Coordinates of C-alpha atoms in Angstrom, one line a residue:
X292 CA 83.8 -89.0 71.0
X293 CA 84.8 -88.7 67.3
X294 CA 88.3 -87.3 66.7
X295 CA 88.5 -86.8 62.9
X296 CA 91.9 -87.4 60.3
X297 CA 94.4 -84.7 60.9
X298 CA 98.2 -84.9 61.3
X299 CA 99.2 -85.6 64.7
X300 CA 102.9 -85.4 64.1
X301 CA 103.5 -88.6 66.5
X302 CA 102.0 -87.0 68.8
X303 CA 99.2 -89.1 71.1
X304 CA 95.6 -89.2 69.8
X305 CA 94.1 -90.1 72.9
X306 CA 97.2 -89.0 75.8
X307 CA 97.4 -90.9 78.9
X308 CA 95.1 -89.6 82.0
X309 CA 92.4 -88.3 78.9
X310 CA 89.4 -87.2 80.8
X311 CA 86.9 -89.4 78.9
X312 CA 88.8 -92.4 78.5
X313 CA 91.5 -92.3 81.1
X314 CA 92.1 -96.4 80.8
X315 CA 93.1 -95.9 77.2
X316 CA 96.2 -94.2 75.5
X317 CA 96.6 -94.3 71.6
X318 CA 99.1 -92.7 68.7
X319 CA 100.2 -93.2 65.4
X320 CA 103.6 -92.6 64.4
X321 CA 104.9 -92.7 60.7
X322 CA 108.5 -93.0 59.9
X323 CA 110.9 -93.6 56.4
X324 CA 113.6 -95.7 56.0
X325 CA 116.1 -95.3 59.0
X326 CA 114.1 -92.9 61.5
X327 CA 113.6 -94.0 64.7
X328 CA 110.9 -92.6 67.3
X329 CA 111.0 -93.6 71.2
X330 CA 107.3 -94.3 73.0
X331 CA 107.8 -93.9 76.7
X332 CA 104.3 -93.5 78.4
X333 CA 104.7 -94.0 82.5
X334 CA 102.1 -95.6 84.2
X335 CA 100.9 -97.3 80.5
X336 CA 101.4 -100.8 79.0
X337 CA 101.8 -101.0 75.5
X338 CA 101.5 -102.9 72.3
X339 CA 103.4 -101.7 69.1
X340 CA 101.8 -102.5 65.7
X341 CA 102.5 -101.5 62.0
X342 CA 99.7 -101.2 60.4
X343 CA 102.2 -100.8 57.3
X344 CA 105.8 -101.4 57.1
X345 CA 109.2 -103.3 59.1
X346 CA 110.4 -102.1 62.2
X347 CA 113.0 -103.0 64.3
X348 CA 112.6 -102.8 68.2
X349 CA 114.5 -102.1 71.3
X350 CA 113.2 -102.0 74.9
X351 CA 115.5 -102.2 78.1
X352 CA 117.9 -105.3 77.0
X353 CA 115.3 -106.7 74.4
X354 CA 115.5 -106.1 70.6
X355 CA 113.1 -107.7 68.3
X356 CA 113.6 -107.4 64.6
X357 CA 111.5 -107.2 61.3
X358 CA 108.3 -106.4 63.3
X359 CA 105.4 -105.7 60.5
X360 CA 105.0 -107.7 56.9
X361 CA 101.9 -105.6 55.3
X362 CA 103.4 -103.0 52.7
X363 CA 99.9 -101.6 50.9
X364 CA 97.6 -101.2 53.4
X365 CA 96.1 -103.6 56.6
X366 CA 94.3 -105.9 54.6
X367 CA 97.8 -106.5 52.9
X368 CA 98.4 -109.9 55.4
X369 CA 98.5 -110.9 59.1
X370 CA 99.3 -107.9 61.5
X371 CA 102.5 -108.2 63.8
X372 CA 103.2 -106.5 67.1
X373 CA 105.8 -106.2 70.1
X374 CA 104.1 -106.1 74.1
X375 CA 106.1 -102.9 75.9
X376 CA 106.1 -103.5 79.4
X377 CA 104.5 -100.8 82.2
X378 CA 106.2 -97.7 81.6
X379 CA 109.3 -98.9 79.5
X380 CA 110.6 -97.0 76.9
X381 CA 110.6 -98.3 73.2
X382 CA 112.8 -97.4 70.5
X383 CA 111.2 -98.2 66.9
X384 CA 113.2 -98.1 63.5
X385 CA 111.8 -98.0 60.2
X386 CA 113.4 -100.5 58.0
X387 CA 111.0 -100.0 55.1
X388 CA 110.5 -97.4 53.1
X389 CA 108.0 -96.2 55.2
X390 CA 106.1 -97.5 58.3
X391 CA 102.9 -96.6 60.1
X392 CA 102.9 -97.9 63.7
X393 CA 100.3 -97.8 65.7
X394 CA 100.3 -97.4 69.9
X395 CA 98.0 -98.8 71.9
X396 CA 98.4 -98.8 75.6
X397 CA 96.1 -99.3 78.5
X398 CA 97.0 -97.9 82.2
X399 CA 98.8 -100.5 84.4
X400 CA 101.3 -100.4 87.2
X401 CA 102.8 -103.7 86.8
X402 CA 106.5 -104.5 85.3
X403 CA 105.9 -107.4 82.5
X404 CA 108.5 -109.1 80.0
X405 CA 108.2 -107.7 76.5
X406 CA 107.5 -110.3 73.5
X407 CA 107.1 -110.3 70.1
X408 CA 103.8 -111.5 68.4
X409 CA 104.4 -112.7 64.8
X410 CA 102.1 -113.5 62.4
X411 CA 101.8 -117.1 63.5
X412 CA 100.8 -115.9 66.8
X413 CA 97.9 -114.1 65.4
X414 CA 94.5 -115.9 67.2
X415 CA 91.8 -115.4 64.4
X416 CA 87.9 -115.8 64.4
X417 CA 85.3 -115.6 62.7
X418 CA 81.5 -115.0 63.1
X419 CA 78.4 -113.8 61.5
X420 CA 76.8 -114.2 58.1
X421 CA 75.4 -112.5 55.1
X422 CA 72.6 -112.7 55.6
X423 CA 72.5 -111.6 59.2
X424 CA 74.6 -108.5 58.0
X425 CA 77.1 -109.5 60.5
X426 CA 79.9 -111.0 58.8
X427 CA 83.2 -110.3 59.8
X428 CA 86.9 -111.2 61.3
X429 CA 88.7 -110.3 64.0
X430 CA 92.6 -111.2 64.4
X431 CA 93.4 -110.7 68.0
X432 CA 97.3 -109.5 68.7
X433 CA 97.1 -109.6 72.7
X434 CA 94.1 -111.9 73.2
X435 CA 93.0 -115.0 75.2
X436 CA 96.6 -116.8 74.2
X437 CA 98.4 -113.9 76.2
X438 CA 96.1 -114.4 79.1
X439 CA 98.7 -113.9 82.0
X440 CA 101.5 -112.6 80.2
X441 CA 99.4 -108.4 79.2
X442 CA 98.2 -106.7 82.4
X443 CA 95.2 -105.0 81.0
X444 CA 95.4 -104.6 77.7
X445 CA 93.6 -105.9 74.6
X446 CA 94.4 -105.4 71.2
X447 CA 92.7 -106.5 68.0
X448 CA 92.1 -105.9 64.5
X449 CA 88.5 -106.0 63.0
X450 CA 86.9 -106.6 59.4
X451 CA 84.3 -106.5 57.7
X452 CA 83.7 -109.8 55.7
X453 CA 82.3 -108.9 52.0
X454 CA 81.0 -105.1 51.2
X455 CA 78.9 -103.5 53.7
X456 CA 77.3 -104.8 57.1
X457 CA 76.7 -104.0 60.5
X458 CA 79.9 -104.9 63.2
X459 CA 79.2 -104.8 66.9
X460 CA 76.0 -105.8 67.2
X461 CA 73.7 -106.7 69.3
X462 CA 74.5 -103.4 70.9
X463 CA 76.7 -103.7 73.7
X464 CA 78.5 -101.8 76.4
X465 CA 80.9 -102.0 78.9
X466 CA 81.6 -99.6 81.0
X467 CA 80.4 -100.7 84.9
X468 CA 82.4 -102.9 86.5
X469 CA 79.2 -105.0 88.2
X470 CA 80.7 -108.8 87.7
X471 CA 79.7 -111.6 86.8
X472 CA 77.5 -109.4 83.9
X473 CA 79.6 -106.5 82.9
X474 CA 83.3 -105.3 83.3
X475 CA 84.4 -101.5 82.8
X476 CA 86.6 -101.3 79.7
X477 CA 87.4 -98.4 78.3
X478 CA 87.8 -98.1 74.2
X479 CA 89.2 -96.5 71.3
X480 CA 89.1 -97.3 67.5
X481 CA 90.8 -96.2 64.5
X482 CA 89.0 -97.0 61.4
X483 CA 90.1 -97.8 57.8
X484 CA 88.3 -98.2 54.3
X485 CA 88.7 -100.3 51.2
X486 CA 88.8 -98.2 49.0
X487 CA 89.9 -95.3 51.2
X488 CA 87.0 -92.8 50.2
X489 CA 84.3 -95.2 51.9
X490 CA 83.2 -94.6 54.9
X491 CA 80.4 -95.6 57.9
X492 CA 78.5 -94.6 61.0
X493 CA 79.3 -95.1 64.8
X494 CA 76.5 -94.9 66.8
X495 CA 76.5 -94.7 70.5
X496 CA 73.3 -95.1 72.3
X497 CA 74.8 -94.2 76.4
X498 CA 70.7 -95.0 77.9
X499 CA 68.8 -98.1 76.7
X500 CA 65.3 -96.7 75.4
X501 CA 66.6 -93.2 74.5
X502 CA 68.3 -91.7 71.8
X503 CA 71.8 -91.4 71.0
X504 CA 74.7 -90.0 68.9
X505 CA 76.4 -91.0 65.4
X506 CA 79.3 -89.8 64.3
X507 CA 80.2 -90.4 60.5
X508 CA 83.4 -92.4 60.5
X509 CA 85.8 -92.0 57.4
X510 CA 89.6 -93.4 57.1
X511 CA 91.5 -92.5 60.0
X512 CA 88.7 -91.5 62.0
X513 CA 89.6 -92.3 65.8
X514 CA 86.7 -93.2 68.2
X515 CA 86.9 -92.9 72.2
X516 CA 84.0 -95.3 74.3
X517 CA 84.0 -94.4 77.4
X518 CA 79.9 -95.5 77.9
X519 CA 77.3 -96.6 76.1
X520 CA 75.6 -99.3 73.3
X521 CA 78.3 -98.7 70.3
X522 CA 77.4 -100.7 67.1
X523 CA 78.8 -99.7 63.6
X524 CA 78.3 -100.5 60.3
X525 CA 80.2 -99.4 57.0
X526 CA 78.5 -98.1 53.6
X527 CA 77.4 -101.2 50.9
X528 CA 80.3 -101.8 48.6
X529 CA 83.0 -100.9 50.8
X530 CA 85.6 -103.0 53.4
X531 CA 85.4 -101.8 57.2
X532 CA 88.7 -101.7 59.5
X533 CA 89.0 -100.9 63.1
X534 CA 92.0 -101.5 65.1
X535 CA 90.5 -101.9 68.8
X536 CA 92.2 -101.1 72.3
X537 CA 90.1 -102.1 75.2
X538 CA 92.0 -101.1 78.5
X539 CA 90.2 -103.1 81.6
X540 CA 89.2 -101.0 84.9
X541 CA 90.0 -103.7 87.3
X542 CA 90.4 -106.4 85.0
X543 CA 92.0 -108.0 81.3
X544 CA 89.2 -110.5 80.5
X545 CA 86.2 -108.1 78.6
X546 CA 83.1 -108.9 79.8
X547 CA 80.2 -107.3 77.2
X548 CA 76.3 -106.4 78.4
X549 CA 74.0 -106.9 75.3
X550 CA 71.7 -104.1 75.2
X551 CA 68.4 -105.9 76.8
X552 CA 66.4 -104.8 74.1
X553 CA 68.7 -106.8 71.0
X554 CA 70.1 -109.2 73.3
X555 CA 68.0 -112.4 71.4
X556 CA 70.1 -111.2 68.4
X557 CA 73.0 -113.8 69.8
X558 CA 71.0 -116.2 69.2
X559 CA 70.5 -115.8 65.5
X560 CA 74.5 -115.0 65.0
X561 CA 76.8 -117.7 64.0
X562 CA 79.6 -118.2 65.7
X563 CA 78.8 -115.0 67.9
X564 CA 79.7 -116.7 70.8
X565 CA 82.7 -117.9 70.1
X566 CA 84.0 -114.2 69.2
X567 CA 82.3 -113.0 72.9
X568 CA 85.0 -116.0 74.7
X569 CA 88.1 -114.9 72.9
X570 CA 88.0 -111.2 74.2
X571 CA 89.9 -112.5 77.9

Protein backbone atom coordinates (compact mmCIF):
# COMPACT_ATOMS: atom_id res chain seq x y z
CA UNK A 1 0.00 0.00 0.00
CA UNK A 2 1.24 3.40 -1.06
CA UNK A 3 0.02 6.33 1.01
CA UNK A 4 1.22 9.48 -0.79
CA UNK A 5 2.79 13.16 0.85
CA UNK A 6 -0.08 15.06 2.42
CA UNK A 7 -0.24 16.95 5.74
CA UNK A 8 -1.14 14.71 8.45
CA UNK A 9 -1.29 17.33 11.16
CA UNK A 10 0.54 14.86 13.76
CA UNK A 11 -1.88 12.79 13.19
CA UNK A 12 -0.76 8.73 12.63
CA UNK A 13 0.00 7.58 9.06
CA UNK A 14 -0.43 4.14 9.72
CA UNK A 15 -2.87 4.10 13.35
CA UNK A 16 -2.51 1.32 15.60
CA UNK A 17 -4.87 -1.96 14.92
CA UNK A 18 -4.58 -0.71 10.76
CA UNK A 19 -6.21 -3.53 9.01
CA UNK A 20 -3.24 -4.23 6.62
CA UNK A 21 -0.58 -3.91 8.82
CA UNK A 22 -1.86 -4.22 12.35
CA UNK A 23 1.84 -5.02 13.85
CA UNK A 24 2.90 -1.60 12.70
CA UNK A 25 2.06 2.02 13.86
CA UNK A 26 3.83 5.15 12.30
CA UNK A 27 3.42 9.26 12.41
CA UNK A 28 5.33 12.25 11.79
CA UNK A 29 4.99 15.15 13.96
CA UNK A 30 6.62 18.61 13.12
CA UNK A 31 7.05 21.18 15.73
CA UNK A 32 8.98 25.04 16.19
CA UNK A 33 10.94 26.18 18.74
CA UNK A 34 9.16 25.48 22.26
CA UNK A 35 6.00 23.24 21.07
CA UNK A 36 5.65 20.22 22.58
CA UNK A 37 3.40 17.12 21.33
CA UNK A 38 2.59 13.98 23.58
CA UNK A 39 2.56 10.23 21.71
CA UNK A 40 0.58 7.96 23.86
CA UNK A 41 -0.34 4.76 21.79
CA UNK A 42 -1.63 1.75 24.27
CA UNK A 43 -0.83 -1.50 23.46
CA UNK A 44 2.34 0.03 21.12
CA UNK A 45 6.11 0.20 21.82
CA UNK A 46 7.78 2.99 20.44
CA UNK A 47 10.90 4.61 19.10
CA UNK A 48 11.14 8.45 18.73
CA UNK A 49 13.43 9.84 15.93
CA UNK A 50 14.09 13.40 14.39
CA UNK A 51 14.69 13.09 11.23
CA UNK A 52 15.50 16.94 11.63
CA UNK A 53 16.04 18.95 14.65
CA UNK A 54 16.64 18.77 18.98
CA UNK A 55 14.10 17.57 21.17
CA UNK A 56 13.97 17.22 24.58
CA UNK A 57 12.09 14.12 26.07
CA UNK A 58 9.93 13.07 29.00
CA UNK A 59 8.36 9.72 29.66
CA UNK A 60 7.03 8.59 33.20
CA UNK A 61 10.18 9.77 35.61
CA UNK A 62 12.73 9.74 32.59
CA UNK A 63 13.85 12.95 30.65
CA UNK A 64 16.39 12.66 28.00
CA UNK A 65 17.73 15.86 26.47
CA UNK A 66 19.11 17.22 23.06
CA UNK A 67 17.64 14.11 21.16
CA UNK A 68 18.45 14.80 17.24
CA UNK A 69 21.80 16.54 15.72
CA UNK A 70 20.80 16.67 11.77
CA UNK A 71 19.48 20.32 10.93
CA UNK A 72 19.23 20.15 6.82
CA UNK A 73 17.81 17.09 6.04
CA UNK A 74 18.75 13.00 7.06
CA UNK A 75 21.76 12.75 5.30
CA UNK A 76 22.82 15.77 7.46
CA UNK A 77 24.75 13.19 10.23
CA UNK A 78 24.00 10.14 12.47
CA UNK A 79 20.25 9.81 13.38
CA UNK A 80 19.36 9.83 17.20
CA UNK A 81 16.35 8.32 18.96
CA UNK A 82 14.58 7.62 22.51
CA UNK A 83 12.91 3.73 23.04
CA UNK A 84 9.12 4.56 24.74
CA UNK A 85 8.18 1.73 26.61
CA UNK A 86 4.61 -0.42 25.90
CA UNK A 87 1.99 2.07 26.17
CA UNK A 88 3.84 5.04 27.97
CA UNK A 89 3.16 8.35 27.19
CA UNK A 90 5.94 10.71 25.69
CA UNK A 91 6.16 14.32 25.85
CA UNK A 92 8.54 15.76 22.96
CA UNK A 93 9.82 19.52 22.88
CA UNK A 94 11.24 21.25 20.10
CA UNK A 95 14.39 22.97 21.05
CA UNK A 96 15.33 23.90 17.44
CA UNK A 97 13.95 25.98 15.29
CA UNK A 98 12.06 23.36 13.92
CA UNK A 99 11.95 19.52 14.30
CA UNK A 100 10.51 16.64 12.31
CA UNK A 101 10.12 13.47 14.52
CA UNK A 102 9.33 10.53 13.37
CA UNK A 103 7.06 7.54 15.40
CA UNK A 104 7.65 4.26 14.96
CA UNK A 105 5.99 1.72 17.02
CA UNK A 106 5.27 -1.91 16.81
CA UNK A 107 2.40 -3.72 18.91
CA UNK A 108 3.63 -5.17 22.25
CA UNK A 109 2.22 -5.79 25.66
CA UNK A 110 5.23 -5.77 27.68
CA UNK A 111 6.46 -2.76 30.14
CA UNK A 112 10.28 -1.98 29.09
CA UNK A 113 12.76 0.88 30.50
CA UNK A 114 13.12 3.77 28.15
CA UNK A 115 16.77 4.74 26.82
CA UNK A 116 18.25 7.07 24.79
CA UNK A 117 20.27 6.01 21.57
CA UNK A 118 22.83 8.64 20.63
CA UNK A 119 24.72 8.94 17.78
CA UNK A 120 27.50 6.68 19.10
CA UNK A 121 25.01 4.04 19.64
CA UNK A 122 24.16 3.99 16.01
CA UNK A 123 25.19 0.13 14.66
CA UNK A 124 26.14 0.80 10.90
CA UNK A 125 26.65 -1.53 7.85
CA UNK A 126 27.35 -1.69 4.85
CA UNK A 127 26.87 -3.99 1.68
CA UNK A 128 26.64 -4.15 -1.97
CA UNK A 129 28.59 -2.64 -4.81
CA UNK A 130 28.47 -0.73 -7.94
CA UNK A 131 28.51 -2.77 -9.95
CA UNK A 132 26.00 -5.08 -8.55
CA UNK A 133 23.63 -2.01 -8.29
CA UNK A 134 23.28 -2.77 -4.77
CA UNK A 135 25.27 -0.39 -2.90
CA UNK A 136 24.00 1.07 0.12
CA UNK A 137 23.94 1.71 4.12
CA UNK A 138 21.87 1.05 6.72
CA UNK A 139 22.29 2.68 10.31
CA UNK A 140 20.21 0.64 12.69
CA UNK A 141 18.69 2.73 15.87
CA UNK A 142 17.01 -0.43 17.66
CA UNK A 143 19.04 -3.25 16.17
CA UNK A 144 20.97 -6.36 17.18
CA UNK A 145 22.84 -4.25 20.13
CA UNK A 146 19.26 -3.72 21.74
CA UNK A 147 18.56 -7.39 21.46
CA UNK A 148 16.79 -7.89 24.87
CA UNK A 149 16.22 -4.48 25.95
CA UNK A 150 13.00 -3.56 22.41
CA UNK A 151 10.18 -6.09 22.60
CA UNK A 152 9.35 -6.20 18.99
CA UNK A 153 10.48 -3.48 17.31
CA UNK A 154 13.02 -2.62 14.72
CA UNK A 155 14.06 0.51 13.49
CA UNK A 156 16.52 1.55 10.86
CA UNK A 157 17.55 4.07 8.42
CA UNK A 158 18.46 3.09 4.82
CA UNK A 159 20.63 4.66 1.89
CA UNK A 160 21.48 4.46 -1.18
CA UNK A 161 25.35 4.52 -1.63
CA UNK A 162 26.17 6.81 -4.92
CA UNK A 163 23.18 7.92 -7.54
CA UNK A 164 20.75 5.36 -8.41
CA UNK A 165 20.59 1.47 -7.65
CA UNK A 166 18.42 -1.14 -6.67
CA UNK A 167 17.83 -1.62 -2.48
CA UNK A 168 16.19 -4.75 -1.22
CA UNK A 169 17.08 -7.17 -3.37
CA UNK A 170 17.12 -10.41 -3.97
CA UNK A 171 13.46 -10.08 -3.45
CA UNK A 172 12.33 -11.01 -0.19
CA UNK A 173 9.39 -11.34 2.07
CA UNK A 174 8.38 -11.91 5.37
CA UNK A 175 5.26 -12.26 6.32
CA UNK A 176 4.63 -16.25 7.56
CA UNK A 177 5.77 -16.99 10.69
CA UNK A 178 7.13 -20.79 9.48
CA UNK A 179 10.59 -20.84 11.62
CA UNK A 180 13.59 -21.62 11.10
CA UNK A 181 12.98 -20.03 7.27
CA UNK A 182 10.73 -17.14 7.65
CA UNK A 183 9.28 -14.87 10.48
CA UNK A 184 5.97 -12.65 9.99
CA UNK A 185 7.04 -8.96 10.23
CA UNK A 186 5.01 -6.43 9.33
CA UNK A 187 6.50 -3.11 7.56
CA UNK A 188 6.32 0.44 6.78
CA UNK A 189 8.66 2.92 5.00
CA UNK A 190 8.87 6.50 4.59
CA UNK A 191 11.04 7.55 1.77
CA UNK A 192 13.28 10.59 1.17
CA UNK A 193 15.24 12.03 -1.99
CA UNK A 194 18.51 13.87 -2.59
CA UNK A 195 17.58 16.31 -4.24
CA UNK A 196 13.99 16.26 -3.09
CA UNK A 197 12.28 16.16 -6.67
CA UNK A 198 13.80 12.52 -7.34
CA UNK A 199 12.03 9.87 -6.95
CA UNK A 200 11.79 5.68 -7.41
CA UNK A 201 9.66 2.57 -7.71
CA UNK A 202 8.38 0.04 -5.04
CA UNK A 203 7.52 -3.02 -6.32
CA UNK A 204 5.64 -5.72 -4.49
CA UNK A 205 5.41 -9.04 -6.15
CA UNK A 206 2.70 -10.92 -3.11
CA UNK A 207 2.99 -14.72 -5.48
CA UNK A 208 6.44 -15.85 -6.73
CA UNK A 209 5.97 -16.55 -10.65
CA UNK A 210 3.13 -13.92 -11.08
CA UNK A 211 2.87 -10.37 -11.44
CA UNK A 212 2.75 -7.75 -9.07
CA UNK A 213 2.24 -4.02 -8.21
CA UNK A 214 4.60 -0.71 -8.24
CA UNK A 215 3.89 2.19 -6.76
CA UNK A 216 5.94 5.32 -7.72
CA UNK A 217 7.59 6.53 -4.59
CA UNK A 218 8.47 10.36 -4.28
CA UNK A 219 9.66 12.32 -0.90
CA UNK A 220 7.52 11.46 1.83
CA UNK A 221 5.86 8.68 0.24
CA UNK A 222 4.84 6.17 3.12
CA UNK A 223 4.78 2.33 2.18
CA UNK A 224 2.82 -0.42 4.22
CA UNK A 225 4.18 -4.42 3.62
CA UNK A 226 2.05 -6.49 4.93
CA UNK A 227 2.98 -9.60 2.13
CA UNK A 228 4.87 -10.10 -0.59
CA UNK A 229 8.66 -9.82 -2.51
CA UNK A 230 9.32 -5.88 -2.02
CA UNK A 231 12.50 -4.67 -3.76
CA UNK A 232 13.04 -0.85 -4.65
CA UNK A 233 15.21 1.05 -6.43
CA UNK A 234 15.55 4.95 -6.88
CA UNK A 235 15.98 6.94 -10.33
CA UNK A 236 20.03 7.30 -11.73
CA UNK A 237 21.47 10.57 -10.29
CA UNK A 238 19.48 10.73 -7.30
CA UNK A 239 20.09 9.55 -3.28
CA UNK A 240 17.39 7.08 -1.86
CA UNK A 241 16.11 7.24 1.97
CA UNK A 242 13.81 5.05 3.77
CA UNK A 243 13.27 4.97 7.37
CA UNK A 244 12.15 1.24 8.17
CA UNK A 245 9.78 -0.15 11.01
CA UNK A 246 9.55 -3.78 11.07
CA UNK A 247 7.18 -4.88 13.97
CA UNK A 248 7.63 -8.95 14.60
CA UNK A 249 4.36 -11.26 14.88
CA UNK A 250 5.74 -13.55 17.50
CA UNK A 251 9.17 -12.41 17.46
CA UNK A 252 12.06 -9.28 17.39
CA UNK A 253 14.88 -11.11 15.37
CA UNK A 254 13.68 -10.67 11.32
CA UNK A 255 14.03 -13.60 9.60
CA UNK A 256 13.87 -12.73 5.45
CA UNK A 257 12.77 -15.57 2.64
CA UNK A 258 14.66 -14.76 -0.69
CA UNK A 259 12.35 -15.14 -3.39
CA UNK A 260 13.46 -18.82 -4.73
CA UNK A 261 13.76 -17.52 -8.02
CA UNK A 262 16.72 -14.55 -7.14
CA UNK A 263 17.84 -16.26 -4.14
CA UNK A 264 21.62 -17.11 -5.87
CA UNK A 265 21.77 -13.24 -6.04
CA UNK A 266 23.34 -13.48 -2.26
CA UNK A 267 25.84 -14.98 -3.44
CA UNK A 268 27.14 -12.34 -5.80
CA UNK A 269 26.43 -9.44 -3.01
CA UNK A 270 29.11 -8.28 -0.88
CA UNK A 271 28.74 -8.10 2.49
CA UNK A 272 24.94 -9.11 1.97
CA UNK A 273 25.10 -11.31 4.63
CA UNK A 274 26.36 -9.46 7.07
CA UNK A 275 23.35 -6.86 6.55
CA UNK A 276 20.78 -10.24 6.73
CA UNK A 277 22.58 -10.97 10.69
CA UNK A 278 22.19 -7.47 11.99
CA UNK A 279 18.27 -7.31 11.51
CA UNK A 280 17.70 -9.41 15.24
Amino acid sequence: MHIAPYDNQNQAIIAAGHPKVPLVYFNIVKLTRGESFTSHVPGYETCLVPATGTIDVQTGADSFATIGTRRLNVWDGPPEGVYISSGMAATMTCQSDHAEIFIAGALFDQVLPAFAVRACDIDPVQYGSDDTKTHRKIKHILGTKYHGRVGRLLVSELYTVGAGGWSGFPSHKHDTNRLPDETRHDEAYNFRFNPPHGSGLQMLQREDGKSGDAYHIVDGSTVAIDKGYHPCCVLPGYEMYYFTILAGETQRSLVQYFQPSHADQIETIPGIKDMIAKFK
